[in-house]
PDB file of C-alpha atoms and ligand atoms in Angstrom:
ATOM      1  CA  MET A   1      -5.330 -28.862  52.890  1.00  0.00           C
ATOM      2  CA  LYS A   2      -1.450 -28.483  53.071  1.00  0.00           C
ATOM      3  CA  VAL A   3       0.934 -28.289  49.767  1.00  0.00           C
ATOM      4  CA  ASP A   4       3.962 -29.806  51.323  1.00  0.00           C
ATOM      5  CA  ALA A   5       6.909 -27.559  50.550  1.00  0.00           C
ATOM      6  CA  ILE A   6       8.824 -30.463  48.037  1.00  0.00           C
ATOM      7  CA  GLN A   7       5.281 -30.414  45.446  1.00  0.00           C
ATOM      8  CA  VAL A   8       6.028 -27.069  45.303  1.00  0.00           C
ATOM      9  CA  ASP A   9      10.008 -26.587  43.784  1.00  0.00           C
ATOM     10  CA  ASP A  10       8.603 -29.742  42.134  1.00  0.00           C
ATOM     11  CA  VAL A  11       5.648 -28.042  40.552  1.00  0.00           C
ATOM     12  CA  ILE A  12       8.298 -24.480  39.862  1.00  0.00           C
ATOM     13  CA  GLY A  13      11.103 -27.026  38.499  1.00  0.00           C
ATOM     14  CA  ARG A  14       8.613 -28.219  36.195  1.00  0.00           C
ATOM     15  CA  VAL A  15       6.952 -25.442  35.299  1.00  0.00           C
ATOM     16  CA  GLY A  16      10.248 -23.498  34.960  1.00  0.00           C
ATOM     17  CA  ARG A  17      11.628 -25.996  32.376  1.00  0.00           C
ATOM     18  CA  ILE A  18       7.899 -25.786  30.149  1.00  0.00           C
ATOM     19  CA  LEU A  19       9.072 -22.038  30.181  1.00  0.00           C
ATOM     20  CA  CYS A  20      12.208 -22.042  29.570  1.00  0.00           C
ATOM     21  CA  GLU A  21      11.386 -24.384  26.876  1.00  0.00           C
ATOM     22  CA  HIS A  22       9.187 -22.260  25.180  1.00  0.00           C
ATOM     23  CA  ASP A  23      11.226 -19.417  25.577  1.00  0.00           C
ATOM     24  CA  ARG A  24      13.771 -21.424  23.588  1.00  0.00           C
ATOM     25  CA  LYS A  25      10.978 -21.911  21.042  1.00  0.00           C
ATOM     26  CA  LYS A  26      10.199 -19.080  20.425  1.00  0.00           C
ATOM     27  CA  GLY A  27      14.036 -17.655  19.734  1.00  0.00           C
ATOM     28  CA  ILE A  28      14.289 -20.132  17.515  1.00  0.00           C
ATOM     29  CA  LEU A  29      11.735 -19.260  15.632  1.00  0.00           C
ATOM     30  CA  ILE A  30      13.165 -15.630  15.409  1.00  0.00           C
ATOM     31  CA  HIS A  31      15.677 -17.050  13.519  1.00  0.00           C
ATOM     32  CA  THR A  32      14.180 -19.290  11.538  1.00  0.00           C
ATOM     33  CA  PHE A  33      12.168 -16.290  10.210  1.00  0.00           C
ATOM     34  CA  GLN A  34      15.235 -14.546   9.701  1.00  0.00           C
ATOM     35  CA  LYS A  35      16.435 -17.347   7.225  1.00  0.00           C
ATOM     36  CA  ILE A  36      12.960 -18.774   5.521  1.00  0.00           C
ATOM     37  CA  GLN A  37      12.856 -14.454   4.219  1.00  0.00           C
ATOM     38  CA  GLU A  38      15.980 -14.941   3.186  1.00  0.00           C
ATOM     39  CA  ASP A  39      15.391 -17.525   1.430  1.00  0.00           C
ATOM     40  CA  HIS A  40      12.100 -17.275  -0.067  1.00  0.00           C
ATOM     41  CA  GLY A  41      11.371 -12.796   0.413  1.00  0.00           C
ATOM     42  CA  TYR A  42       8.880 -12.866   2.946  1.00  0.00           C
ATOM     43  CA  LEU A  43       6.741 -15.787   5.155  1.00  0.00           C
ATOM     44  CA  PRO A  44       5.289 -18.215   2.741  1.00  0.00           C
ATOM     45  CA  GLU A  45       2.223 -19.947   5.418  1.00  0.00           C
ATOM     46  CA  ASP A  46       2.691 -23.546   4.307  1.00  0.00           C
ATOM     47  CA  VAL A  47       5.782 -23.051   5.308  1.00  0.00           C
ATOM     48  CA  LEU A  48       5.173 -20.914   7.971  1.00  0.00           C
ATOM     49  CA  ASN A  49       1.854 -24.653   9.154  1.00  0.00           C
ATOM     50  CA  GLN A  50       5.199 -26.769   9.121  1.00  0.00           C
ATOM     51  CA  LEU A  51       7.232 -24.918  11.506  1.00  0.00           C
ATOM     52  CA  ALA A  52       4.816 -24.383  13.708  1.00  0.00           C
ATOM     53  CA  LYS A  53       4.125 -28.653  13.384  1.00  0.00           C
ATOM     54  CA  LYS A  54       7.927 -29.264  13.451  1.00  0.00           C
ATOM     55  CA  LEU A  55       7.915 -26.919  16.720  1.00  0.00           C
ATOM     56  CA  SER A  56       4.817 -27.918  18.401  1.00  0.00           C
ATOM     57  CA  LEU A  57       3.912 -24.488  18.360  1.00  0.00           C
ATOM     58  CA  PRO A  58      -0.011 -23.749  17.754  1.00  0.00           C
ATOM     59  CA  LEU A  59       0.064 -21.463  14.115  1.00  0.00           C
ATOM     60  CA  ALA A  60      -1.700 -18.674  15.866  1.00  0.00           C
ATOM     61  CA  GLU A  61       0.957 -18.405  18.849  1.00  0.00           C
ATOM     62  CA  VAL A  62       4.124 -18.574  15.463  1.00  0.00           C
ATOM     63  CA  TYR A  63       1.877 -16.002  13.449  1.00  0.00           C
ATOM     64  CA  SER A  64       1.578 -13.907  16.446  1.00  0.00           C
ATOM     65  CA  VAL A  65       5.765 -13.114  16.276  1.00  0.00           C
ATOM     66  CA  ALA A  66       6.021 -13.521  13.364  1.00  0.00           C
ATOM     67  CA  SER A  67       3.883 -10.261  13.521  1.00  0.00           C
ATOM     68  CA  PHE A  68       5.201  -8.661  15.846  1.00  0.00           C
ATOM     69  CA  TYR A  69       8.128  -7.651  14.174  1.00  0.00           C
ATOM     70  CA  LYS A  70       8.541  -4.959  11.685  1.00  0.00           C
ATOM     71  CA  GLN A  71      11.072  -7.272   9.373  1.00  0.00           C
ATOM     72  CA  PHE A  72       8.801 -10.023   8.349  1.00  0.00           C
ATOM     73  CA  HIS A  73       5.840 -10.125   5.853  1.00  0.00           C
ATOM     74  CA  PHE A  74       3.284 -12.328   4.871  1.00  0.00           C
ATOM     75  CA  SER A  75       3.491 -12.115   1.113  1.00  0.00           C
ATOM     76  CA  PRO A  76       5.873 -12.087  -1.710  1.00  0.00           C
ATOM     77  CA  ARG A  77       7.967  -8.684  -2.312  1.00  0.00           C
ATOM     78  CA  GLY A  78       9.080  -6.881  -4.969  1.00  0.00           C
ATOM     79  CA  ARG A  79      12.528  -6.490  -6.547  1.00  0.00           C
ATOM     80  CA  LYS A  80      12.551  -2.957  -5.356  1.00  0.00           C
ATOM     81  CA  VAL A  81      11.489  -2.045  -3.014  1.00  0.00           C
ATOM     82  CA  VAL A  82      10.631   1.420  -2.516  1.00  0.00           C
ATOM     83  CA  ARG A  83       9.506   3.156   0.321  1.00  0.00           C
ATOM     84  CA  VAL A  84       8.091   7.281  -0.055  1.00  0.00           C
ATOM     85  CA  CYS A  85       9.219   8.831   3.384  1.00  0.00           C
ATOM     86  CA  THR A  86       6.306  11.267   4.708  1.00  0.00           C
ATOM     87  CA  GLY A  87       7.927  12.575   7.112  1.00  0.00           C
ATOM     88  CA  THR A  88       7.600  16.639   7.920  1.00  0.00           C
ATOM     89  CA  ALA A  89      10.079  18.174   5.630  1.00  0.00           C
ATOM     90  CA  CYS A  90       9.066  15.660   2.886  1.00  0.00           C
ATOM     91  CA  HIS A  91       5.537  15.907   3.500  1.00  0.00           C
ATOM     92  CA  VAL A  92       5.994  19.896   3.325  1.00  0.00           C
ATOM     93  CA  ARG A  93       8.615  19.304  -0.252  1.00  0.00           C
ATOM     94  CA  GLY A  94       5.734  17.126  -1.832  1.00  0.00           C
ATOM     95  CA  ALA A  95       5.948  13.434  -0.971  1.00  0.00           C
ATOM     96  CA  LYS A  96       2.464  13.062  -1.953  1.00  0.00           C
ATOM     97  CA  GLN A  97       2.929  14.470  -5.321  1.00  0.00           C
ATOM     98  CA  VAL A  98       5.873  11.508  -5.306  1.00  0.00           C
ATOM     99  CA  LEU A  99       3.423   9.188  -3.279  1.00  0.00           C
ATOM    100  CA  THR A 100       0.441   9.642  -5.847  1.00  0.00           C
ATOM    101  CA  ALA A 101       2.528  10.029  -9.172  1.00  0.00           C
ATOM    102  CA  LEU A 102       4.153   6.041  -7.677  1.00  0.00           C
ATOM    103  CA  GLN A 103       0.719   4.565  -7.430  1.00  0.00           C
ATOM    104  CA  ASP A 104      -0.798   5.543 -10.080  1.00  0.00           C
ATOM    105  CA  GLU A 105       1.835   4.306 -12.682  1.00  0.00           C
ATOM    106  CA  PHE A 106       1.764   1.223 -10.915  1.00  0.00           C
ATOM    107  CA  GLY A 107      -1.974   0.784  -9.891  1.00  0.00           C
ATOM    108  CA  ILE A 108      -0.985  -0.331  -6.322  1.00  0.00           C
ATOM    109  CA  LYS A 109      -1.259   1.512  -3.093  1.00  0.00           C
ATOM    110  CA  ASP A 110       1.004   1.990   0.342  1.00  0.00           C
ATOM    111  CA  GLY A 111       1.799  -1.689   1.364  1.00  0.00           C
ATOM    112  CA  GLU A 112       1.491  -2.960  -1.610  1.00  0.00           C
ATOM    113  CA  THR A 113       3.117  -5.378  -3.984  1.00  0.00           C
ATOM    114  CA  THR A 114       2.853  -5.306  -8.354  1.00  0.00           C
ATOM    115  CA  PRO A 115       1.405  -8.876  -9.731  1.00  0.00           C
ATOM    116  CA  ASP A 116       5.272  -9.281 -11.750  1.00  0.00           C
ATOM    117  CA  LEU A 117       6.800  -9.068  -8.209  1.00  0.00           C
ATOM    118  CA  ALA A 118       8.251  -5.509 -10.184  1.00  0.00           C
ATOM    119  CA  MET A 119       7.282  -3.249  -6.876  1.00  0.00           C
ATOM    120  CA  THR A 120       6.397  -2.929  -3.429  1.00  0.00           C
ATOM    121  CA  LEU A 121       5.073   0.670  -2.453  1.00  0.00           C
ATOM    122  CA  GLU A 122       5.207   1.541   0.988  1.00  0.00           C
ATOM    123  CA  THR A 123       5.437   4.753   3.255  1.00  0.00           C
ATOM    124  CA  VAL A 124       7.968   5.344   5.948  1.00  0.00           C
ATOM    125  CA  GLY A 125       9.032   8.154   8.782  1.00  0.00           C
ATOM    126  CA  CYS A 126      11.781   9.775   8.261  1.00  0.00           C
ATOM    127  CA  VAL A 127      14.468   8.551   6.533  1.00  0.00           C
ATOM    128  CA  GLY A 128      17.655  10.722   8.493  1.00  0.00           C
ATOM    129  CA  CYS A 129      17.759  12.719   5.181  1.00  0.00           C
ATOM    130  CA  CYS A 130      15.606  16.072   5.662  1.00  0.00           C
ATOM    131  CA  GLY A 131      17.278  18.407   3.263  1.00  0.00           C
ATOM    132  CA  LEU A 132      16.850  16.730   0.748  1.00  0.00           C
ATOM    133  CA  ALA A 133      13.259  15.986   1.013  1.00  0.00           C
ATOM    134  CA  PRO A 134      11.220  14.650  -0.471  1.00  0.00           C
ATOM    135  CA  VAL A 135      12.901  11.461   0.234  1.00  0.00           C
ATOM    136  CA  ALA A 136      12.003   7.949  -1.379  1.00  0.00           C
ATOM    137  CA  THR A 137      14.511   4.692  -0.991  1.00  0.00           C
ATOM    138  CA  VAL A 138      15.180   2.195  -3.507  1.00  0.00           C
ATOM    139  CA  ASN A 139      16.254  -0.804  -1.515  1.00  0.00           C
ATOM    140  CA  GLU A 140      19.299  -0.290   0.112  1.00  0.00           C
ATOM    141  CA  ASP A 141      19.356   3.252  -1.965  1.00  0.00           C
ATOM    142  CA  VAL A 142      18.109   7.089  -1.011  1.00  0.00           C
ATOM    143  CA  VAL A 143      16.814   9.087  -3.819  1.00  0.00           C
ATOM    144  CA  GLY A 144      16.786  13.046  -2.486  1.00  0.00           C
ATOM    145  CA  ASP A 145      15.386  16.187  -4.179  1.00  0.00           C
ATOM    146  CA  ILE A 146      13.142  14.338  -6.092  1.00  0.00           C
ATOM    147  CA  GLY A 147      11.438  15.963  -9.036  1.00  0.00           C
ATOM    148  CA  LYS A 148       9.318  14.945 -12.581  1.00  0.00           C
ATOM    149  CA  LYS A 149      13.163  14.110 -14.061  1.00  0.00           C
ATOM    150  CA  LYS A 150      14.301  12.059 -11.016  1.00  0.00           C
ATOM    151  CA  LEU A 151      10.569  10.404 -10.546  1.00  0.00           C
ATOM    152  CA  GLY A 152      10.886   9.416 -14.624  1.00  0.00           C
ATOM    153  CA  ASP A 153      14.335   7.855 -13.894  1.00  0.00           C
ATOM    154  CA  MET A 154      13.030   5.734 -10.955  1.00  0.00           C
ATOM    155  CA  ILE A 155       9.843   4.573 -12.546  1.00  0.00           C
ATOM    156  CA  LYS A 156      11.745   3.365 -15.814  1.00  0.00           C
ATOM    157  CA  SER A 157      14.148   1.545 -13.903  1.00  0.00           C
ATOM    158  CA  ILE A 158      11.832  -0.191 -11.732  1.00  0.00           C
ATOM    159  CA  LYS A 159      10.262  -1.300 -15.123  1.00  0.00           C
ATOM    160  CA  GLU A 160      13.620  -1.838 -16.814  1.00  0.00           C
ATOM    161  CA  GLU A 161      13.946  -4.841 -14.058  1.00  0.00           C
TER     162      GLU A 161
HETATM  163  S1  FES B   1      10.859  14.230   6.769  1.00  0.00           S
HETATM  164 FE1  FES B   1      11.811  12.642   5.108  1.00  0.00          FE
HETATM  165  S2  FES B   1      13.952  12.512   5.497  1.00  0.00           S
HETATM  166 FE2  FES B   1      13.340  13.597   7.061  1.00  0.00          FE
END
């Protein structure tokens, strides 16, 4: 059966509108994730459920978009986010000992948050301060040349907040 050109144009137009609407919703999602995370520090499941319903998108798609971006988190974050650099220079100069000491002190592993939400511990690739190795960041601050004293001070400041 031959389909005339007008029908095809109509179908293309309708599919195009659906795709535009879909892309628009995805664009809204990313901005909305950013706002939700600003408010909550992460993307709570019930809020993502509400968002999926509001936008008439499958919840799996909402999660799929959010999980594509490393900046979005699905569980509460610590007040202090400590990222231990495990790049080559830091590795050679004792990053593993720094990481192990923090894990032992707070009883959490890489990627976890303490139950009291004092700290989230993560590892990260080179943060660009190799001359200061071993390096960690505490929220936005860079801590370099981490030896016993600096490690002790870092632990103390995390526990005090
Ligand atoms: S390897 Fe750690 S700052 Fe570069």
